[in-house]
PDB file of C-alpha atoms and ligand atoms in Angstrom:
ATOM      1  CA  MET A  85      -2.531  -2.320  -1.454  1.00  0.00           C
ATOM      2  CA  ILE A  86      -4.279  -3.629   1.632  1.00  0.00           C
ATOM      3  CA  ILE A  87      -5.195  -1.128   4.318  1.00  0.00           C
ATOM      4  CA  ASN A  88      -5.672  -2.414   7.816  1.00  0.00           C
ATOM      5  CA  ILE A  89      -8.787  -0.885   9.314  1.00  0.00           C
ATOM      6  CA  SER A  90      -8.990  -2.926  12.495  1.00  0.00           C
ATOM      7  CA  ASP A  91      -8.587   0.252  14.553  1.00  0.00           C
ATOM      8  CA  LEU A  92     -11.683   1.719  12.889  1.00  0.00           C
ATOM      9  CA  ILE A  93     -13.698  -1.495  13.078  1.00  0.00           C
ATOM     10  CA  GLY A  94     -12.635  -1.943  16.706  1.00  0.00           C
ATOM     11  CA  LYS A  95     -13.858   1.616  17.390  1.00  0.00           C
ATOM     12  CA  LYS A  96     -10.488   2.655  18.774  1.00  0.00           C
ATOM     13  CA  THR A  97     -10.562   5.557  16.407  1.00  0.00           C
ATOM     14  CA  THR A  98     -13.125   7.108  14.056  1.00  0.00           C
ATOM     15  CA  LYS A  99     -10.850   8.661  11.488  1.00  0.00           C
ATOM     16  CA  LYS A 100      -7.875   7.447   9.507  1.00  0.00           C
ATOM     17  CA  ASP A 101      -5.801   9.349   6.975  1.00  0.00           C
ATOM     18  CA  ILE A 102      -4.506   7.518   3.949  1.00  0.00           C
ATOM     19  CA  ASP A 103      -1.584   8.914   1.989  1.00  0.00           C
ATOM     20  CA  VAL A 104      -0.174   6.232  -0.273  1.00  0.00           C
ATOM     21  CA  VAL A 105       1.258   5.532  -3.689  1.00  0.00           C
ATOM     22  CA  LEU A 106      -0.106   2.406  -5.340  1.00  0.00           C
ATOM     23  CA  ASP A 107       2.436  -0.052  -6.626  1.00  0.00           C
ATOM     24  CA  SER A 108       0.429  -1.143  -9.697  1.00  0.00           C
ATOM     25  CA  LYS A 109       2.299  -0.912 -12.990  1.00  0.00           C
ATOM     26  CA  SER A 110      -0.853  -1.553 -14.967  1.00  0.00           C
ATOM     27  CA  PHE A 111      -4.457  -2.564 -14.469  1.00  0.00           C
ATOM     28  CA  SER A 112      -7.277  -3.767 -16.673  1.00  0.00           C
ATOM     29  CA  ASP A 113     -10.968  -3.683 -17.232  1.00  0.00           C
ATOM     30  CA  ASP A 114     -12.863  -6.170 -19.411  1.00  0.00           C
ATOM     31  CA  TYR A 115     -11.558  -4.593 -22.617  1.00  0.00           C
ATOM     32  CA  GLU A 116      -8.212  -2.963 -22.055  1.00  0.00           C
ATOM     33  CA  THR A 117      -5.048  -2.828 -20.036  1.00  0.00           C
ATOM     34  CA  TYR A 118      -3.890   0.561 -18.840  1.00  0.00           C
ATOM     35  CA  GLU A 119      -0.207   1.179 -18.283  1.00  0.00           C
ATOM     36  CA  VAL A 120       0.558   3.394 -15.319  1.00  0.00           C
ATOM     37  CA  LEU A 121       2.937   6.166 -16.443  1.00  0.00           C
ATOM     38  CA  GLU A 122       3.026   8.235 -13.262  1.00  0.00           C
ATOM     39  CA  PRO A 123       2.434   6.370  -9.999  1.00  0.00           C
ATOM     40  CA  ILE A 124      -1.104   6.654  -8.707  1.00  0.00           C
ATOM     41  CA  LYS A 125      -1.218   8.664  -5.504  1.00  0.00           C
ATOM     42  CA  VAL A 126      -4.117   8.500  -3.117  1.00  0.00           C
ATOM     43  CA  LYS A 127      -4.735  11.061  -0.411  1.00  0.00           C
ATOM     44  CA  ALA A 128      -7.888  10.229   1.418  1.00  0.00           C
ATOM     45  CA  THR A 129      -9.647  10.016   4.730  1.00  0.00           C
ATOM     46  CA  LEU A 130     -11.669   7.163   6.129  1.00  0.00           C
ATOM     47  CA  VAL A 131     -14.342   8.157   8.598  1.00  0.00           C
ATOM     48  CA  LYS A 132     -16.366   5.700  10.620  1.00  0.00           C
ATOM     49  CA  THR A 133     -19.926   6.376  11.690  1.00  0.00           C
ATOM     50  CA  GLU A 134     -21.740   3.471  13.363  1.00  0.00           C
ATOM     51  CA  ASP A 135     -21.567   0.590  10.868  1.00  0.00           C
ATOM     52  CA  MET A 136     -20.646   2.738   7.886  1.00  0.00           C
ATOM     53  CA  LEU A 137     -17.308   3.955   6.599  1.00  0.00           C
ATOM     54  CA  SER A 138     -16.843   6.913   4.273  1.00  0.00           C
ATOM     55  CA  LEU A 139     -13.795   7.125   2.104  1.00  0.00           C
ATOM     56  CA  TYR A 140     -13.135  10.427   0.416  1.00  0.00           C
ATOM     57  CA  GLY A 141     -10.138  12.146  -1.085  1.00  0.00           C
ATOM     58  CA  MET A 142      -8.194  12.632  -4.290  1.00  0.00           C
ATOM     59  CA  ILE A 143      -6.558  10.334  -6.818  1.00  0.00           C
ATOM     60  CA  ASN A 144      -3.674  11.628  -8.933  1.00  0.00           C
ATOM     61  CA  GLY A 145      -1.447  10.005 -11.497  1.00  0.00           C
ATOM     62  CA  GLU A 146      -1.014   9.375 -15.162  1.00  0.00           C
ATOM     63  CA  ILE A 147      -1.966   6.402 -17.308  1.00  0.00           C
ATOM     64  CA  GLN A 148      -1.696   5.492 -20.954  1.00  0.00           C
ATOM     65  CA  LEU A 149      -4.808   5.426 -23.104  1.00  0.00           C
ATOM     66  CA  SER A 150      -5.172   4.670 -26.772  1.00  0.00           C
ATOM     67  CA  CYS A 151      -6.913   7.271 -28.906  1.00  0.00           C
ATOM     68  CA  SER A 152     -10.404   6.311 -30.091  1.00  0.00           C
ATOM     69  CA  ARG A 153      -9.766   7.990 -33.447  1.00  0.00           C
ATOM     70  CA  CYS A 154      -6.141   7.449 -34.439  1.00  0.00           C
ATOM     71  CA  LEU A 155      -5.365   4.478 -32.132  1.00  0.00           C
ATOM     72  CA  GLU A 156      -2.083   6.055 -30.968  1.00  0.00           C
ATOM     73  CA  ASN A 157      -1.188   5.769 -27.300  1.00  0.00           C
ATOM     74  CA  PHE A 158      -1.179   8.960 -25.284  1.00  0.00           C
ATOM     75  CA  SER A 159      -0.695   9.888 -21.673  1.00  0.00           C
ATOM     76  CA  TYR A 160      -3.742  10.845 -19.691  1.00  0.00           C
ATOM     77  CA  LYS A 161      -3.556  12.773 -16.434  1.00  0.00           C
ATOM     78  CA  LEU A 162      -5.682  11.483 -13.620  1.00  0.00           C
ATOM     79  CA  GLN A 163      -7.101  13.931 -11.169  1.00  0.00           C
ATOM     80  CA  LEU A 164     -10.279  12.708  -9.650  1.00  0.00           C
ATOM     81  CA  GLU A 165     -12.266  12.793  -6.514  1.00  0.00           C
ATOM     82  CA  LEU A 166     -12.768   9.675  -4.525  1.00  0.00           C
ATOM     83  CA  GLN A 167     -16.025   9.171  -2.695  1.00  0.00           C
ATOM     84  CA  GLU A 168     -17.103   5.762  -1.508  1.00  0.00           C
ATOM     85  CA  GLU A 169     -19.334   4.430   1.193  1.00  0.00           C
ATOM     86  CA  LEU A 170     -18.447   1.152   2.810  1.00  0.00           C
ATOM     87  CA  THR A 171     -20.047  -1.052   5.377  1.00  0.00           C
ATOM     88  CA  ASN A 172     -19.198  -4.130   7.377  1.00  0.00           C
ATOM     89  CA  ASN A 173     -22.797  -4.786   8.340  1.00  0.00           C
ATOM     90  CA  PRO A 174     -24.353  -7.434   6.056  1.00  0.00           C
ATOM     91  CA  GLU A 175     -27.785  -5.880   6.663  1.00  0.00           C
ATOM     92  CA  ASN A 176     -26.685  -2.706   4.888  1.00  0.00           C
ATOM     93  CA  LYS A 177     -25.503  -4.588   1.854  1.00  0.00           C
ATOM     94  CA  ASP A 178     -26.497  -2.984  -1.447  1.00  0.00           C
ATOM     95  CA  ASP A 179     -24.965  -2.193  -4.831  1.00  0.00           C
ATOM     96  CA  GLU A 180     -23.942   1.330  -3.912  1.00  0.00           C
ATOM     97  CA  LEU A 181     -21.902   0.180  -0.943  1.00  0.00           C
ATOM     98  CA  ILE A 182     -18.612  -1.626  -0.802  1.00  0.00           C
ATOM     99  CA  PHE A 183     -18.894  -4.503   1.599  1.00  0.00           C
ATOM    100  CA  ILE A 184     -15.976  -5.249   3.907  1.00  0.00           C
ATOM    101  CA  ASN A 185     -16.032  -8.693   5.450  1.00  0.00           C
ATOM    102  CA  ASN A 186     -12.940  -8.421   7.595  1.00  0.00           C
ATOM    103  CA  ASP A 187     -10.748  -5.684   8.999  1.00  0.00           C
ATOM    104  CA  THR A 188      -8.835  -4.970   5.835  1.00  0.00           C
ATOM    105  CA  LEU A 189      -9.615  -2.915   2.794  1.00  0.00           C
ATOM    106  CA  ASP A 190      -8.307  -3.557  -0.711  1.00  0.00           C
ATOM    107  CA  LEU A 191      -7.550   0.026  -1.647  1.00  0.00           C
ATOM    108  CA  THR A 192      -6.023  -0.873  -5.013  1.00  0.00           C
ATOM    109  CA  GLU A 193      -9.221  -2.463  -6.229  1.00  0.00           C
ATOM    110  CA  ILE A 194     -11.334   0.505  -5.118  1.00  0.00           C
ATOM    111  CA  ILE A 195      -8.992   3.032  -6.723  1.00  0.00           C
ATOM    112  CA  GLU A 196      -8.678   1.147 -10.007  1.00  0.00           C
ATOM    113  CA  ASN A 197     -12.454   0.828 -10.257  1.00  0.00           C
ATOM    114  CA  ASN A 198     -12.830   4.544  -9.606  1.00  0.00           C
ATOM    115  CA  ILE A 199     -10.324   5.375 -12.328  1.00  0.00           C
ATOM    116  CA  ILE A 200     -11.964   3.056 -14.860  1.00  0.00           C
ATOM    117  CA  MET A 201     -15.390   4.575 -14.132  1.00  0.00           C
ATOM    118  CA  SER A 202     -14.015   8.081 -14.625  1.00  0.00           C
ATOM    119  CA  LEU A 203     -12.502   7.468 -18.053  1.00  0.00           C
ATOM    120  CA  PRO A 204     -14.236   9.176 -20.970  1.00  0.00           C
ATOM    121  CA  ILE A 205     -16.005   6.925 -23.490  1.00  0.00           C
ATOM    122  CA  GLN A 206     -14.333   8.721 -26.335  1.00  0.00           C
ATOM    123  CA  ARG A 207     -10.621   8.983 -25.628  1.00  0.00           C
ATOM    124  CA  LEU A 208      -8.859  11.500 -27.793  1.00  0.00           C
ATOM    125  CA  CYS A 209      -5.111  12.126 -27.944  1.00  0.00           C
ATOM    126  CA  LYS A 210      -6.014  15.762 -28.644  1.00  0.00           C
ATOM    127  CA  LYS A 211      -9.294  17.585 -29.142  1.00  0.00           C
ATOM    128  CA  ASP A 212      -8.878  17.947 -32.892  1.00  0.00           C
ATOM    129  CA  CYS A 213      -7.402  14.531 -33.598  1.00  0.00           C
ATOM    130  CA  LYS A 214      -7.905  13.910 -37.316  1.00  0.00           C
ATOM    131  CA  GLY A 215      -7.995  10.162 -36.942  1.00  0.00           C
ATOM    132  CA  LEU A 216      -7.173   7.604 -39.583  1.00  0.00           C
ATOM    133  CA  CYS A 217      -8.035   7.775 -43.266  1.00  0.00           C
ATOM    134  CA  GLN A 218     -10.988   5.431 -43.675  1.00  0.00           C
ATOM    135  CA  VAL A 219      -9.639   4.279 -47.001  1.00  0.00           C
ATOM    136  CA  CYS A 220      -5.892   3.704 -46.587  1.00  0.00           C
ATOM    137  CA  GLY A 221      -5.550   3.854 -42.802  1.00  0.00           C
ATOM    138  CA  VAL A 222      -2.890   6.567 -42.728  1.00  0.00           C
ATOM    139  CA  ASN A 223      -2.747   8.610 -39.499  1.00  0.00           C
ATOM    140  CA  LEU A 224      -3.998  11.993 -40.717  1.00  0.00           C
ATOM    141  CA  ASN A 225      -2.303  13.790 -37.806  1.00  0.00           C
ATOM    142  CA  LYS A 226       1.032  12.813 -39.309  1.00  0.00           C
ATOM    143  CA  GLY A 227       0.350  13.594 -42.914  1.00  0.00           C
ATOM    144  CA  ASN A 228      -2.159  13.530 -45.721  1.00  0.00           C
ATOM    145  CA  CYS A 229      -2.921  10.810 -48.199  1.00  0.00           C
ATOM    146  CA  ASN A 230      -4.289  10.945 -51.708  1.00  0.00           C
ATOM    147  CA  CYS A 231      -7.554   9.200 -50.988  1.00  0.00           C
ATOM    148  CA  GLU A 232     -10.791  10.975 -51.673  1.00  0.00           C
ATOM    149  CA  SER A 233     -12.545  12.094 -48.546  1.00  0.00           C
ATOM    150  CA  PRO A 234     -15.279   9.558 -47.799  1.00  0.00           C
ATOM    151  CA  ASP A 235     -17.488  12.284 -46.320  1.00  0.00           C
ATOM    152  CA  ILE A 236     -17.753  14.252 -49.541  1.00  0.00           C
ATOM    153  CA  ASP A 237     -21.295  15.477 -50.254  1.00  0.00           C
ATOM    154  CA  PRO A 238     -22.979  12.550 -52.084  1.00  0.00           C
ATOM    155  CA  ARG A 239     -24.663  14.910 -54.599  1.00  0.00           C
ATOM    156  CA  LEU A 240     -21.301  16.384 -55.513  1.00  0.00           C
ATOM    157  CA  ALA A 241     -19.833  12.909 -55.814  1.00  0.00           C
ATOM    158  CA  LYS A 242     -22.557  12.012 -58.276  1.00  0.00           C
ATOM    159  CA  LEU A 243     -21.861  15.111 -60.360  1.00  0.00           C
ATOM    160  CA  LYS A 244     -18.178  14.392 -60.291  1.00  0.00           C
ATOM    161  CA  GLY A 245     -18.905  10.868 -61.528  1.00  0.00           C
ATOM    162  CA  LEU A 246     -20.944  12.271 -64.429  1.00  0.00           C
ATOM    163  CA  PHE A 247     -18.118  14.505 -65.542  1.00  0.00           C
ATOM    164  CA  SER A 248     -15.417  11.914 -65.304  1.00  0.00           C
ATOM    165  CA  ASN A 249     -17.464   9.529 -67.472  1.00  0.00           C
ATOM    166  CA  ASN A 250     -17.416  12.032 -70.325  1.00  0.00           C
TER     167      ASN A 250
HETATM  168 ZN1  LIG B 879      -5.739  10.554 -31.915  1.00  0.00          ZN
HETATM  169 ZN1  LIG B 880      -6.015   7.562 -47.352  1.00  0.00          ZN
END
């Protein structure tokens, strides 16, 4: 979604409210594609001070993640704060700032980047997800298997081996 900010750049106004719903059905980072389950809503304000623009507000929505332990998809609620500094002055250019080189702003790109940055490294479908059996691959949230637990105390395993040899 492209936001026209010519009124801010042209100093006709110093503040602009943004209240939009992004039309993206999915977006991706280098590793994964995230399905959008509940449209991503952005309520924010753009404020211009000299050659800087501040964008702050809230992002809400719901996307699909896949669980780091059991690999099942689950829905993940998004509720995050948006806070970005932008500039259209090439002299201010640095990594912390988003550079705008005309009078439009690609809001979708900014929002998607913010969401991706906010995602936890370990994504769990639930706090106590039991994951997959490391031996047979069964989803242990859905049922048990007959494999021996791989994290059995190695000393006990040794003892057990001794007995079963007899
Ligand atoms: Zn899980
Ligand atoms: Zn198993």
